[in-house]
Amino acid sequence: MPHVLDLGSRKFWQLTGRQVDLEGRERWLDAPVSRSPRVSEEWLAAEAARHGGVLGADEPDAGLLPSMAVLDGPGFDSGRLRPEVRDFYEHTAAWQMEVWSGWSPVFWPAGELVSRLWGRRVEQLALPMRPLEVARGMDSRVTPIRDRHGDQVAAAWNRTLRGSGRPVFSGAYSARTLPGADRPSVHVAFPLESGNVQVFLRPTVTDDGGLLLESPTGRFGQDGAYVVVRDRRAHAARVPLHETFHLYVDADGVLRTDHELRLWAASAVRLHYKLERVA
């Protein structure tokens, strides 16, 4: 039954998406995939090898980005960010997270069904469905993925629930410039069997030095969410999932993040993170 569900979902995206050339015109959608239904850590070494490098050990102060300056361009100046916000992205592994989640009653049944049939089984994109699931916080590991020259081309961020050890997310984070864009976006790819889910987030510095990351509505090739299936031919579809992350320092000097995921314009789930540097 699980095999049928996974195969059916890939066929759906092949039928509803468009054929893409991941080595040519749509190279911006080239991202890691999983070789098996369960998303293990094998994709990390495979991604490093794809860039001609070797996967290194987890680093205690590794960051999702080597520097926030890789996002600089018209309309974005990383020098305006609060030091705490910048430090989180450049030294993510040194930060600990406490998490609170709240689902919209309208979307909770569908979220629970997807989590049971798919997310927990494949150990990917398994959003917590109940507040108590994240009551003990969330653990994370950051592993830089380097090319043959030792330069960081991406970072693998694996997150698990501290109380149960259950995997939640496993993704590759980097900066990537979309076709025709005037500056880079934050690119996140979540490997799946023979494909992935990708999100391109446009960064903005807020007036108080916080960071706003948004995947808005738009056309194919712009910031937003995509599903990519890699079979004999690759297909990609833009999906109506939109996210907003707001990283800011509160009045008590605590770094926090508000995260909202919407389906079209309707809010599906909100998460709040309290971030504390521990190393």
XYZ file of N, CA and C in Angstrom:
837
model
N 0.815 -1.222 0.000
C 0.000 0.000 0.000
C 0.855 1.281 0.000
N 1.875 1.395 0.883
C 2.714 2.593 0.853
C 3.354 2.832 -0.507
N 3.815 1.724 -1.160
C 4.445 1.858 -2.473
C 3.458 2.438 -3.477
N 2.204 1.988 -3.408
C 1.175 2.486 -4.317
C 0.923 3.968 -4.086
N 0.877 4.396 -2.818
C 0.661 5.806 -2.496
C 1.796 6.672 -3.048
N 3.033 6.227 -2.848
C 4.176 7.004 -3.303
C 4.222 7.078 -4.823
N 3.991 5.938 -5.479
C 4.003 5.914 -6.938
C 2.871 6.765 -7.496
N 1.695 6.685 -6.853
C 0.555 7.471 -7.306
C 0.805 8.964 -7.194
N 1.460 9.380 -6.097
C 1.725 10.809 -5.919
C 2.715 11.306 -6.976
N 3.714 10.483 -7.300
C 4.675 10.901 -8.329
C 4.005 11.002 -9.694
N 3.126 10.048 -10.018
C 2.409 10.107 -11.289
C 1.518 11.342 -11.361
N 0.919 11.710 -10.222
C 0.063 12.898 -10.193
C 0.858 14.140 -10.567
N 2.039 14.294 -9.981
C 2.841 15.481 -10.254
C 3.412 15.459 -11.665
N 3.654 14.272 -12.202
C 4.095 14.188 -13.587
C 2.991 14.654 -14.537
N 1.753 14.307 -14.214
C 0.621 14.674 -15.071
C 0.269 16.145 -14.953
N 0.388 16.705 -13.750
C -0.025 18.091 -13.530
C 1.115 19.088 -13.706
N 2.356 18.599 -13.713
C 3.494 19.488 -13.862
C 3.923 19.631 -15.308
N 5.071 20.228 -15.489
C 5.643 20.417 -16.823
C 6.999 19.732 -16.900
N 7.359 19.269 -18.084
C 8.673 18.663 -18.255
C 9.745 19.734 -18.146
N 10.817 19.430 -17.422
C 11.881 20.409 -17.203
C 13.234 19.787 -17.517
N 14.177 20.638 -17.867
C 15.550 20.233 -18.149
C 16.419 20.689 -16.984
N 16.719 19.772 -16.080
C 17.465 20.123 -14.874
C 18.949 20.340 -15.130
N 19.410 20.014 -16.320
C 20.802 20.271 -16.668
C 20.928 21.478 -17.594
N 19.809 22.078 -17.916
C 19.821 23.215 -18.824
C 18.980 24.363 -18.320
N 17.882 24.645 -19.007
C 17.084 25.831 -18.735
C 16.549 25.886 -17.303
N 16.167 24.750 -16.754
C 15.613 24.727 -15.384
C 16.624 24.186 -14.372
N 17.887 24.486 -14.595
C 18.925 24.023 -13.673
C 18.703 24.558 -12.264
N 17.985 25.668 -12.143
C 17.703 26.245 -10.825
C 16.859 25.319 -9.959
N 16.259 24.273 -10.569
C 15.472 23.292 -9.830
C 16.247 21.993 -9.563
N 17.515 21.976 -9.908
C 18.341 20.795 -9.671
C 18.679 20.721 -8.187
N 18.238 19.670 -7.505
C 18.396 19.568 -6.050
C 18.448 18.105 -5.641
N 18.900 17.812 -4.422
C 19.061 16.420 -3.986
C 17.753 15.649 -3.915
N 17.864 14.338 -4.137
C 16.732 13.422 -4.042
C 17.130 12.254 -3.136
N 16.131 11.485 -2.729
C 16.376 10.279 -1.934
C 16.302 9.058 -2.855
N 17.144 8.093 -2.612
C 17.129 6.863 -3.417
C 16.155 5.831 -2.875
N 15.589 6.088 -1.717
C 14.686 5.116 -1.100
C 13.441 5.820 -0.580
N 12.347 5.062 -0.347
C 11.117 5.684 0.163
C 11.331 6.400 1.495
N 12.102 5.809 2.371
C 12.415 6.450 3.644
C 13.620 7.363 3.435
N 13.461 8.620 3.832
C 14.523 9.601 3.605
C 15.586 9.436 4.687
N 16.631 8.685 4.365
C 17.746 8.506 5.288
C 18.784 9.588 5.014
N 19.935 9.463 5.646
C 20.976 10.472 5.477
C 21.888 10.192 4.288
N 21.571 9.184 3.476
C 22.436 8.869 2.337
C 22.492 9.997 1.321
N 21.439 10.830 1.290
C 21.430 11.899 0.294
C 22.517 12.939 0.559
N 22.969 13.077 1.798
C 24.001 14.063 2.116
C 25.312 13.740 1.405
N 25.774 12.486 1.546
C 27.023 12.092 0.894
C 26.877 12.137 -0.617
N 25.708 11.740 -1.118
C 25.469 11.760 -2.562
C 25.521 13.185 -3.102
N 25.006 14.139 -2.344
C 25.010 15.533 -2.783
C 26.428 16.101 -2.765
N 27.207 15.742 -1.745
C 28.598 16.201 -1.701
C 29.378 15.629 -2.883
N 29.170 14.346 -3.178
C 29.862 13.712 -4.299
C 29.457 14.354 -5.623
N 28.212 14.770 -5.730
C 27.722 15.405 -6.958
C 28.447 16.717 -7.236
N 28.925 17.357 -6.168
C 29.677 18.605 -6.308
C 31.191 18.360 -6.306
N 31.573 17.078 -6.356
C 32.991 16.752 -6.393
C 33.667 16.811 -5.049
N 32.895 16.888 -3.982
C 33.465 16.990 -2.648
C 33.206 15.757 -1.809
N 33.567 15.849 -0.548
C 33.353 14.772 0.414
C 32.617 15.340 1.607
N 31.641 14.604 2.091
C 30.860 15.074 3.228
C 31.709 15.090 4.485
N 31.751 16.228 5.153
C 32.502 16.351 6.390
C 31.661 15.992 7.597
N 32.266 16.068 8.751
C 31.555 15.798 9.991
C 30.685 16.992 10.371
N 29.705 16.731 11.241
C 28.897 17.827 11.770
C 29.819 18.809 12.493
N 29.560 20.097 12.308
C 30.373 21.119 12.937
C 29.559 21.854 13.991
N 30.120 22.067 15.197
C 29.346 22.638 16.294
C 28.854 24.058 16.062
N 29.470 24.781 15.110
C 29.013 26.140 14.844
C 28.672 26.342 13.368
N 28.322 25.245 12.670
C 27.998 25.329 11.244
C 26.725 26.132 11.030
N 26.662 26.806 9.891
C 25.498 27.618 9.576
C 24.787 27.152 8.325
N 23.525 27.529 8.200
C 22.770 27.193 7.001
C 23.353 27.901 5.785
N 23.929 29.076 5.999
C 24.607 29.817 4.944
C 26.012 30.149 5.431
N 27.000 30.144 4.551
C 28.357 30.480 4.999
C 28.463 31.923 5.468
N 27.627 32.794 4.880
C 27.546 34.198 5.276
C 26.240 34.754 4.752
N 25.604 35.628 5.523
C 24.380 36.251 5.048
C 24.640 37.175 3.868
N 25.909 37.525 3.666
C 26.268 38.398 2.556
C 26.014 37.743 1.199
N 25.855 36.409 1.167
C 25.580 35.749 -0.114
C 24.196 36.128 -0.639
N 23.361 36.735 0.210
C 22.019 37.169 -0.204
C 21.989 38.636 -0.619
N 23.104 39.334 -0.484
C 23.120 40.766 -0.785
C 22.803 41.042 -2.251
N 22.113 42.145 -2.469
C 21.756 42.569 -3.817
C 20.782 43.725 -3.711
N 20.264 44.206 -4.832
C 19.309 45.326 -4.804
C 18.144 45.050 -3.859
N 17.981 45.894 -2.852
C 16.878 45.732 -1.907
C 17.190 44.891 -0.696
N 18.411 44.322 -0.625
C 18.768 43.529 0.556
C 20.212 43.796 0.929
N 20.419 44.267 2.163
C 21.748 44.552 2.690
C 21.897 43.812 4.013
N 22.669 42.724 4.013
C 22.816 41.909 5.219
C 23.449 42.683 6.363
N 24.147 43.779 6.056
C 24.759 44.590 7.100
C 23.748 45.260 8.004
N 22.471 45.335 7.583
C 21.415 45.956 8.387
C 20.753 44.971 9.359
N 21.106 43.697 9.264
C 20.495 42.697 10.133
C 21.003 42.812 11.567
N 20.143 42.485 12.526
C 20.583 42.378 13.910
C 21.657 41.291 13.998
N 22.673 41.490 14.843
C 23.733 40.470 14.973
C 23.185 39.094 15.330
N 22.131 39.046 16.169
C 21.572 37.760 16.584
C 20.957 37.011 15.396
N 20.275 37.755 14.529
C 19.651 37.136 13.358
C 20.720 36.584 12.425
N 21.726 37.391 12.195
C 22.822 36.974 11.323
C 23.546 35.770 11.907
N 23.787 35.786 13.197
C 24.509 34.692 13.843
C 23.735 33.387 13.729
N 22.416 33.458 13.827
C 21.625 32.233 13.735
C 21.823 31.548 12.386
N 21.815 32.293 11.309
C 21.962 31.690 9.987
C 23.402 31.287 9.677
N 24.363 31.991 10.275
C 25.761 31.676 9.998
C 26.341 30.646 10.955
N 25.672 30.421 12.113
C 26.141 29.458 13.116
C 24.941 28.722 13.712
N 24.094 28.186 12.849
C 22.824 27.586 13.259
C 22.992 26.465 14.272
N 24.044 25.654 14.110
C 24.233 24.499 14.986
C 24.462 24.899 16.438
N 24.822 26.147 16.676
C 25.089 26.614 18.039
C 23.824 27.105 18.739
N 22.674 26.993 18.058
C 21.426 27.489 18.621
C 20.474 26.336 18.952
N 19.720 26.501 20.038
C 18.729 25.520 20.477
C 17.334 26.108 20.284
N 16.368 25.234 19.947
C 15.025 25.709 19.622
C 13.960 25.136 20.557
N 13.070 26.016 20.984
C 11.814 25.602 21.601
C 10.713 25.957 20.608
N 9.710 25.076 20.475
C 8.722 25.226 19.411
C 7.308 25.108 19.963
N 6.424 25.952 19.415
C 4.992 25.854 19.667
C 4.290 25.793 18.316
N 3.257 24.958 18.204
C 2.557 24.826 16.925
C 1.055 24.965 17.124
N 0.396 25.476 16.103
C -1.054 25.622 16.142
C -1.638 25.469 14.747
N -2.489 24.448 14.578
C -3.112 24.187 13.294
C -4.480 24.853 13.198
N -4.828 25.286 12.004
C -6.187 25.750 11.745
C -7.131 24.552 11.840
N -8.268 24.674 12.534
C -9.216 23.554 12.634
C -9.651 23.030 11.271
N -9.680 23.904 10.275
C -10.108 23.497 8.933
C -9.101 22.545 8.302
N -7.808 22.808 8.520
C -6.768 22.025 7.861
C -6.212 20.892 8.718
N -6.566 20.866 10.011
C -5.989 19.852 10.885
C -6.293 18.423 10.430
N -7.553 18.064 10.049
C -7.817 16.680 9.627
C -6.969 16.252 8.429
N -6.832 17.128 7.445
C -6.019 16.788 6.276
C -4.552 16.660 6.667
N -4.082 17.553 7.545
C -2.704 17.478 7.998
C -2.424 16.192 8.746
N -3.360 15.769 9.583
C -3.207 14.525 10.333
C -3.168 13.323 9.391
N -4.031 13.326 8.376
C -4.067 12.225 7.415
C -2.756 12.129 6.640
N -2.266 13.260 6.168
C -1.000 13.272 5.424
C 0.154 12.837 6.322
N 0.130 13.278 7.569
C 1.197 12.920 8.500
C 1.225 11.417 8.756
N 0.054 10.822 8.947
C -0.021 9.396 9.249
C 0.333 8.523 8.044
N -0.191 8.889 6.872
C -0.009 8.053 5.690
C 1.336 8.270 5.011
N 1.935 9.440 5.254
C 3.092 9.785 4.443
C 4.255 10.358 5.265
N 4.061 11.520 5.922
C 5.162 12.230 6.563
C 5.958 11.403 7.559
N 5.281 10.754 8.494
C 6.005 9.988 9.516
C 6.646 8.747 8.914
N 6.004 8.165 7.916
C 6.527 6.942 7.298
C 7.810 7.213 6.522
N 7.817 8.287 5.740
C 9.014 8.576 4.943
C 10.021 9.420 5.725
N 9.614 9.877 6.920
C 10.468 10.673 7.805
C 10.931 11.961 7.132
N 9.956 12.660 6.544
C 10.237 13.915 5.869
C 8.981 14.786 5.890
N 9.190 16.097 6.115
C 8.072 17.057 6.140
C 6.969 16.615 7.096
N 7.365 16.031 8.226
C 6.413 15.527 9.211
C 6.106 16.620 10.233
N 5.298 17.583 9.840
C 4.960 18.693 10.723
C 4.291 18.184 12.000
N 4.675 18.703 13.173
C 4.020 18.289 14.417
C 2.548 18.683 14.410
N 1.696 17.747 14.791
C 0.252 17.969 14.725
C -0.339 18.422 16.050
N 0.333 18.138 17.160
C -0.199 18.460 18.481
C 0.843 19.232 19.289
N 0.415 20.203 20.079
C 1.370 21.001 20.859
C 2.291 20.174 21.747
N 1.787 19.081 22.330
C 2.610 18.286 23.228
C 3.750 17.571 22.496
N 3.618 17.381 21.190
C 4.683 16.731 20.431
C 5.968 17.546 20.447
N 5.834 18.846 20.578
C 7.012 19.713 20.572
C 7.273 20.335 21.936
N 6.624 19.792 22.978
C 6.730 20.381 24.315
C 8.164 20.355 24.849
N 8.943 19.363 24.440
C 10.328 19.261 24.931
C 11.332 19.895 23.971
N 10.828 20.543 22.942
C 11.713 21.230 22.015
C 12.086 20.387 20.810
N 12.960 20.936 19.997
C 13.380 20.290 18.764
C 14.905 20.329 18.673
N 15.502 19.188 18.371
C 16.952 19.116 18.191
C 17.290 19.264 16.712
N 18.478 19.779 16.449
C 18.881 19.942 15.055
C 20.361 19.673 14.886
N 20.723 19.188 13.697
C 22.113 18.979 13.316
C 22.337 19.666 11.978
N 23.428 20.369 11.861
C 23.770 21.068 10.626
C 25.075 20.497 10.092
N 25.032 20.019 8.861
C 26.204 19.426 8.228
C 26.519 20.177 6.937
N 27.627 20.898 6.878
C 27.982 21.592 5.637
C 28.256 20.612 4.497
N 27.787 20.943 3.315
C 28.071 20.170 2.107
C 29.040 21.011 1.278
N 30.250 20.503 1.081
C 31.310 21.286 0.440
C 31.705 20.682 -0.905
N 32.162 21.539 -1.796
C 32.615 21.080 -3.106
C 34.088 20.670 -3.045
N 34.679 20.397 -4.205
C 36.068 19.914 -4.261
C 37.076 20.933 -3.741
N 36.672 22.201 -3.704
C 37.560 23.248 -3.212
C 37.380 23.520 -1.718
N 36.415 22.809 -1.100
C 36.146 23.020 0.315
C 35.155 24.126 0.592
N 34.580 24.710 -0.456
C 33.594 25.780 -0.267
C 32.213 25.196 0.035
N 31.494 25.824 0.936
C 30.155 25.363 1.287
C 29.182 25.709 0.167
N 28.588 24.672 -0.438
C 27.603 24.879 -1.492
C 26.183 24.726 -0.961
N 26.041 24.084 0.188
C 24.745 23.913 0.844
C 25.004 23.437 2.265
N 23.947 23.359 3.051
C 24.044 22.800 4.397
C 22.837 21.921 4.637
N 23.066 20.738 5.145
C 21.970 19.834 5.494
C 21.522 20.144 6.914
N 20.232 20.392 7.076
C 19.672 20.675 8.400
C 18.666 19.588 8.721
N 19.002 18.730 9.680
C 18.133 17.639 10.110
C 17.544 17.981 11.473
N 16.223 17.954 11.554
C 15.543 18.295 12.797
C 14.706 17.131 13.305
N 14.785 16.883 14.604
C 14.031 15.804 15.241
C 13.347 16.327 16.496
N 12.247 15.681 16.867
C 11.563 16.044 18.101
C 12.358 15.517 19.286
N 12.675 16.393 20.227
C 13.524 16.003 21.351
C 12.855 14.943 22.223
N 11.543 15.015 22.376
C 10.850 14.078 23.250
C 10.834 12.657 22.722
N 10.622 12.486 21.404
C 10.475 11.156 20.820
C 11.620 10.758 19.906
N 12.420 11.734 19.468
C 13.478 11.445 18.513
C 12.977 11.287 17.095
N 11.682 11.518 16.879
C 11.105 11.331 15.548
C 11.568 12.415 14.586
N 12.036 12.026 13.385
C 12.461 13.024 12.393
C 11.305 13.921 11.958
N 11.623 15.173 11.731
C 10.620 16.137 11.272
C 10.975 16.640 9.882
N 12.167 17.202 9.738
C 12.612 17.732 8.457
C 14.041 17.299 8.179
N 14.364 17.137 6.903
C 15.736 16.920 6.451
C 15.873 17.678 5.141
N 16.598 18.795 5.170
C 16.632 19.643 3.989
C 18.001 20.208 3.690
N 18.188 20.631 2.442
C 19.421 21.273 1.991
C 19.156 22.759 1.829
N 19.970 23.590 2.492
C 19.785 25.043 2.508
C 20.943 25.715 1.775
N 20.606 26.688 0.945
C 21.624 27.414 0.194
C 21.037 28.726 -0.306
N 21.848 29.500 -0.994
C 21.387 30.709 -1.684
C 21.380 30.410 -3.175
N 20.307 30.792 -3.849
C 20.184 30.497 -5.273
C 19.435 31.632 -5.959
N 19.911 32.019 -7.132
C 19.284 33.112 -7.876
C 18.374 32.556 -8.958
N 17.126 32.972 -8.940
C 16.140 32.518 -9.913
C 16.330 33.228 -11.250
N 15.827 32.646 -12.331
C 15.980 33.266 -13.654
C 15.405 34.681 -13.686
N 16.210 35.632 -14.087
C 15.754 37.007 -14.203
C 15.677 37.769 -12.894
N 16.009 37.128 -11.777
C 15.941 37.801 -10.473
C 17.133 38.738 -10.296
N 16.925 39.798 -9.493
C 17.991 40.783 -9.284
C 18.889 40.433 -8.104
N 18.529 39.414 -7.321
C 19.363 39.008 -6.194
C 18.973 37.597 -5.754
N 19.825 36.939 -4.963
C 19.543 35.557 -4.561
C 18.374 35.440 -3.587
N 17.800 34.244 -3.563
C 16.785 33.863 -2.590
C 17.361 32.769 -1.698
N 16.723 32.543 -0.564
C 17.062 31.376 0.250
C 16.376 30.177 -0.389
N 17.161 29.156 -0.691
C 16.639 27.959 -1.354
C 16.678 26.793 -0.378
N 15.530 26.123 -0.223
C 15.435 24.959 0.655
C 14.888 23.795 -0.160
N 15.578 22.662 -0.135
C 15.144 21.471 -0.859
C 14.988 20.315 0.121
N 13.813 19.683 0.117
C 13.537 18.538 0.976
C 13.516 17.285 0.102
N 14.552 16.437 0.185
C 14.608 15.249 -0.673
C 13.470 14.272 -0.390
N 12.968 13.680 -1.458
C 11.986 12.605 -1.402
C 12.434 11.533 -2.390
N 11.791 10.373 -2.343
C 12.141 9.317 -3.283
C 11.925 9.810 -4.720
N 12.977 9.810 -5.513
C 12.927 10.208 -6.925
C 12.371 11.615 -7.123
N 12.639 12.496 -6.180
C 12.162 13.863 -6.325
C 12.424 14.689 -5.083
N 11.737 15.793 -4.988
C 11.899 16.669 -3.830
C 10.807 17.739 -3.811
N 10.709 18.399 -2.679
C 9.911 19.615 -2.535
C 10.900 20.750 -2.326
N 10.719 21.836 -3.062
C 11.644 22.969 -2.963
C 10.876 24.253 -2.672
N 11.515 25.114 -1.897
C 10.936 26.417 -1.580
C 11.988 27.489 -1.821
N 11.598 28.526 -2.543
C 12.447 29.692 -2.752
C 11.847 30.850 -1.961
N 12.629 31.390 -1.029
C 12.166 32.419 -0.108
C 12.896 33.727 -0.369
N 12.142 34.782 -0.611
C 12.746 36.088 -0.886
C 13.024 36.789 0.443
N 14.284 37.210 0.660
C 14.633 37.840 1.939
C 14.433 39.350 1.927
N 14.013 39.869 3.093
C 13.862 41.310 3.306
C 14.325 41.638 4.710
N 15.053 42.738 4.876
C 15.445 43.207 6.205
C 14.348 44.149 6.712
N 13.819 43.866 7.893
C 12.774 44.719 8.460
C 13.407 45.959 9.108
N 12.581 46.931 9.449
C 13.084 48.194 9.992
C 13.856 48.016 11.291
N 13.516 46.971 12.066
C 14.194 46.765 13.346
C 15.365 45.789 13.240
N 15.793 45.486 12.011
C 16.928 44.588 11.823
C 16.574 43.127 11.811
N 15.285 42.826 11.772
C 14.842 41.443 11.672
C 14.899 40.957 10.233
N 14.578 39.686 10.035
C 14.624 39.080 8.701
C 13.263 38.523 8.355
N 12.776 38.878 7.175
C 11.517 38.365 6.657
C 11.829 37.517 5.439
N 11.394 36.263 5.456
C 11.555 35.356 4.321
C 10.166 34.977 3.833
N 9.912 35.168 2.535
C 8.570 34.932 2.004
C 8.616 34.141 0.701
N 7.693 33.181 0.588
C 7.476 32.490 -0.684
C 6.082 32.891 -1.158
N 5.963 33.963 -1.927
C 4.667 34.534 -2.280
C 4.021 33.838 -3.470
N 2.862 34.332 -3.848
C 2.236 33.869 -5.075
C 3.049 34.400 -6.259
N 2.909 33.768 -7.395
C 3.645 34.197 -8.574
C 3.590 33.150 -9.656
N 4.380 33.336 -10.677
C 4.374 32.404 -11.796
C 5.552 31.445 -11.692
N 5.558 30.452 -12.557
C 6.633 29.460 -12.588
C 7.954 30.174 -12.869
N 8.949 29.895 -12.038
C 10.244 30.538 -12.173
C 10.473 31.650 -11.173
N 9.439 31.961 -10.358
C 9.586 32.982 -9.331
C 9.608 32.324 -7.953
N 9.870 33.130 -6.915
C 9.879 32.612 -5.546
C 8.569 31.906 -5.249
N 8.656 30.792 -4.537
C 7.476 30.002 -4.206
C 7.865 28.562 -3.954
N 6.881 27.676 -3.949
C 7.094 26.260 -3.658
C 6.904 25.423 -4.919
N 7.743 24.389 -5.043
C 7.711 23.523 -6.218
C 7.848 22.062 -5.793
N 7.209 21.184 -6.553
C 7.416 19.751 -6.420
C 8.110 19.284 -7.689
N 9.212 18.548 -7.530
C 9.969 18.036 -8.662
C 9.996 16.513 -8.587
N 9.683 15.860 -9.697
C 9.743 14.399 -9.803
C 10.782 14.044 -10.858
N 11.715 13.180 -10.490
C 12.780 12.772 -11.417
C 12.615 11.298 -11.749
N 12.123 11.039 -12.954
C 11.976 9.678 -13.448
C 12.843 9.588 -14.694
N 12.365 8.952 -15.737
C 13.133 8.974 -16.988
C 13.249 10.406 -17.497
N 12.197 11.187 -17.267
C 12.217 12.618 -17.548
C 11.815 13.340 -16.264
N 12.322 14.540 -16.092
C 11.999 15.315 -14.890
C 10.784 16.197 -15.149
N 9.921 16.287 -14.153
C 8.746 17.152 -14.220
C 8.698 18.011 -12.958
N 8.161 19.206 -13.102
C 8.058 20.120 -11.964
C 6.725 20.841 -12.006
N 6.186 21.106 -10.820
C 4.931 21.839 -10.699
C 5.060 22.876 -9.593
N 4.578 24.065 -9.858
C 4.496 25.081 -8.811
C 3.234 24.792 -8.011
N 3.336 24.798 -6.672
C 2.206 24.443 -5.825
C 1.778 25.645 -4.985
N 0.484 25.727 -4.632
C -0.037 26.907 -3.920
C 0.224 26.890 -2.420
N 1.443 26.510 -2.039
C 1.860 26.565 -0.638
C 2.752 27.788 -0.467
N 2.423 28.620 0.510
C 3.165 29.862 0.704
C 3.579 29.955 2.174
N 4.832 30.357 2.377
C 5.371 30.435 3.733
C 5.904 31.822 4.026
N 5.845 32.166 5.308
C 6.440 33.400 5.797
C 7.197 33.089 7.086
N 8.459 33.488 7.131
C 9.279 33.389 8.341
C 9.659 34.808 8.760
N 9.440 35.124 10.027
C 9.841 36.427 10.549
C 10.750 36.196 11.747
N 12.037 36.457 11.573
C 13.014 36.341 12.655
C 13.227 37.718 13.244
N 13.119 37.838 14.573
C 13.251 39.135 15.226
C 13.720 38.951 16.661
N 14.212 40.018 17.231
C 14.628 40.038 18.634
C 13.552 40.777 19.418
N 12.993 40.117 20.449
C 11.896 40.735 21.193
C 12.419 41.757 22.215
N 11.507 42.337 22.979
C 11.857 43.402 23.918
C 12.803 42.930 25.019
N 12.847 41.616 25.267
C 13.737 41.067 26.286
C 15.053 40.573 25.713
N 15.291 40.849 24.439
C 16.539 40.436 23.818
C 16.580 38.989 23.384
N 15.400 38.339 23.259
C 15.319 36.931 22.871
C 15.033 36.829 21.371
N 15.783 35.982 20.688
C 15.570 35.771 19.260
C 14.397 34.818 19.067
N 13.449 35.226 18.249
C 12.245 34.437 18.013
C 11.939 34.373 16.516
N 11.117 33.385 16.148
C 10.681 33.243 14.757
C 9.201 32.912 14.719
N 8.457 33.659 13.909
C 7.069 33.330 13.610
C 7.036 32.729 12.214
N 6.449 31.547 12.097
C 6.414 30.819 10.828
C 4.963 30.494 10.498
N 4.510 30.923 9.350
C 3.147 30.624 8.909
C 3.194 29.916 7.564
N 2.413 28.846 7.440
C 2.264 28.127 6.186
C 0.827 28.265 5.723
N 0.646 28.729 4.491
C -0.687 28.961 3.940
C -0.921 28.093 2.713
N -2.160 27.685 2.520
C -2.592 27.004 1.309
C -3.449 28.002 0.545
N -2.967 28.436 -0.621
C -3.512 29.605 -1.285
C -3.433 30.784 -0.290
N -4.561 31.388 0.073
C -4.509 32.526 0.997
C -4.906 32.136 2.420
N -5.288 30.877 2.609
C -5.797 30.431 3.909
C -4.671 29.901 4.796
N -4.606 30.377 6.033
C -3.580 29.941 6.974
C -3.857 28.502 7.414
N -2.866 27.612 7.238
C -3.029 26.209 7.609
C -2.402 25.894 8.962
N -1.179 26.390 9.190
C -0.496 26.111 10.457
C 0.452 27.256 10.774
N 0.572 27.539 12.059
C 1.521 28.544 12.538
C 2.446 27.884 13.552
N 3.724 28.225 13.458
C 4.699 27.748 14.428
C 5.463 28.942 14.983
N 5.819 28.838 16.249
C 6.609 29.885 16.888
C 7.835 29.240 17.510
N 9.009 29.826 17.233
C 10.274 29.298 17.737
C 10.923 30.311 18.676
N 11.359 29.816 19.820
C 12.214 30.590 20.709
C 13.627 30.039 20.520
N 14.571 30.897 20.157
C 15.921 30.472 19.805
C 16.918 30.960 20.848
N 17.764 30.054 21.289
C 18.749 30.394 22.331
C 20.120 29.837 21.933
N 21.127 30.710 21.992
C 22.489 30.262 21.670
C 23.050 29.509 22.869
N 23.529 28.303 22.601
C 23.997 27.445 23.698
C 25.475 27.131 23.581
N 26.123 27.568 22.529
C 27.552 27.263 22.372
C 28.292 28.472 21.849
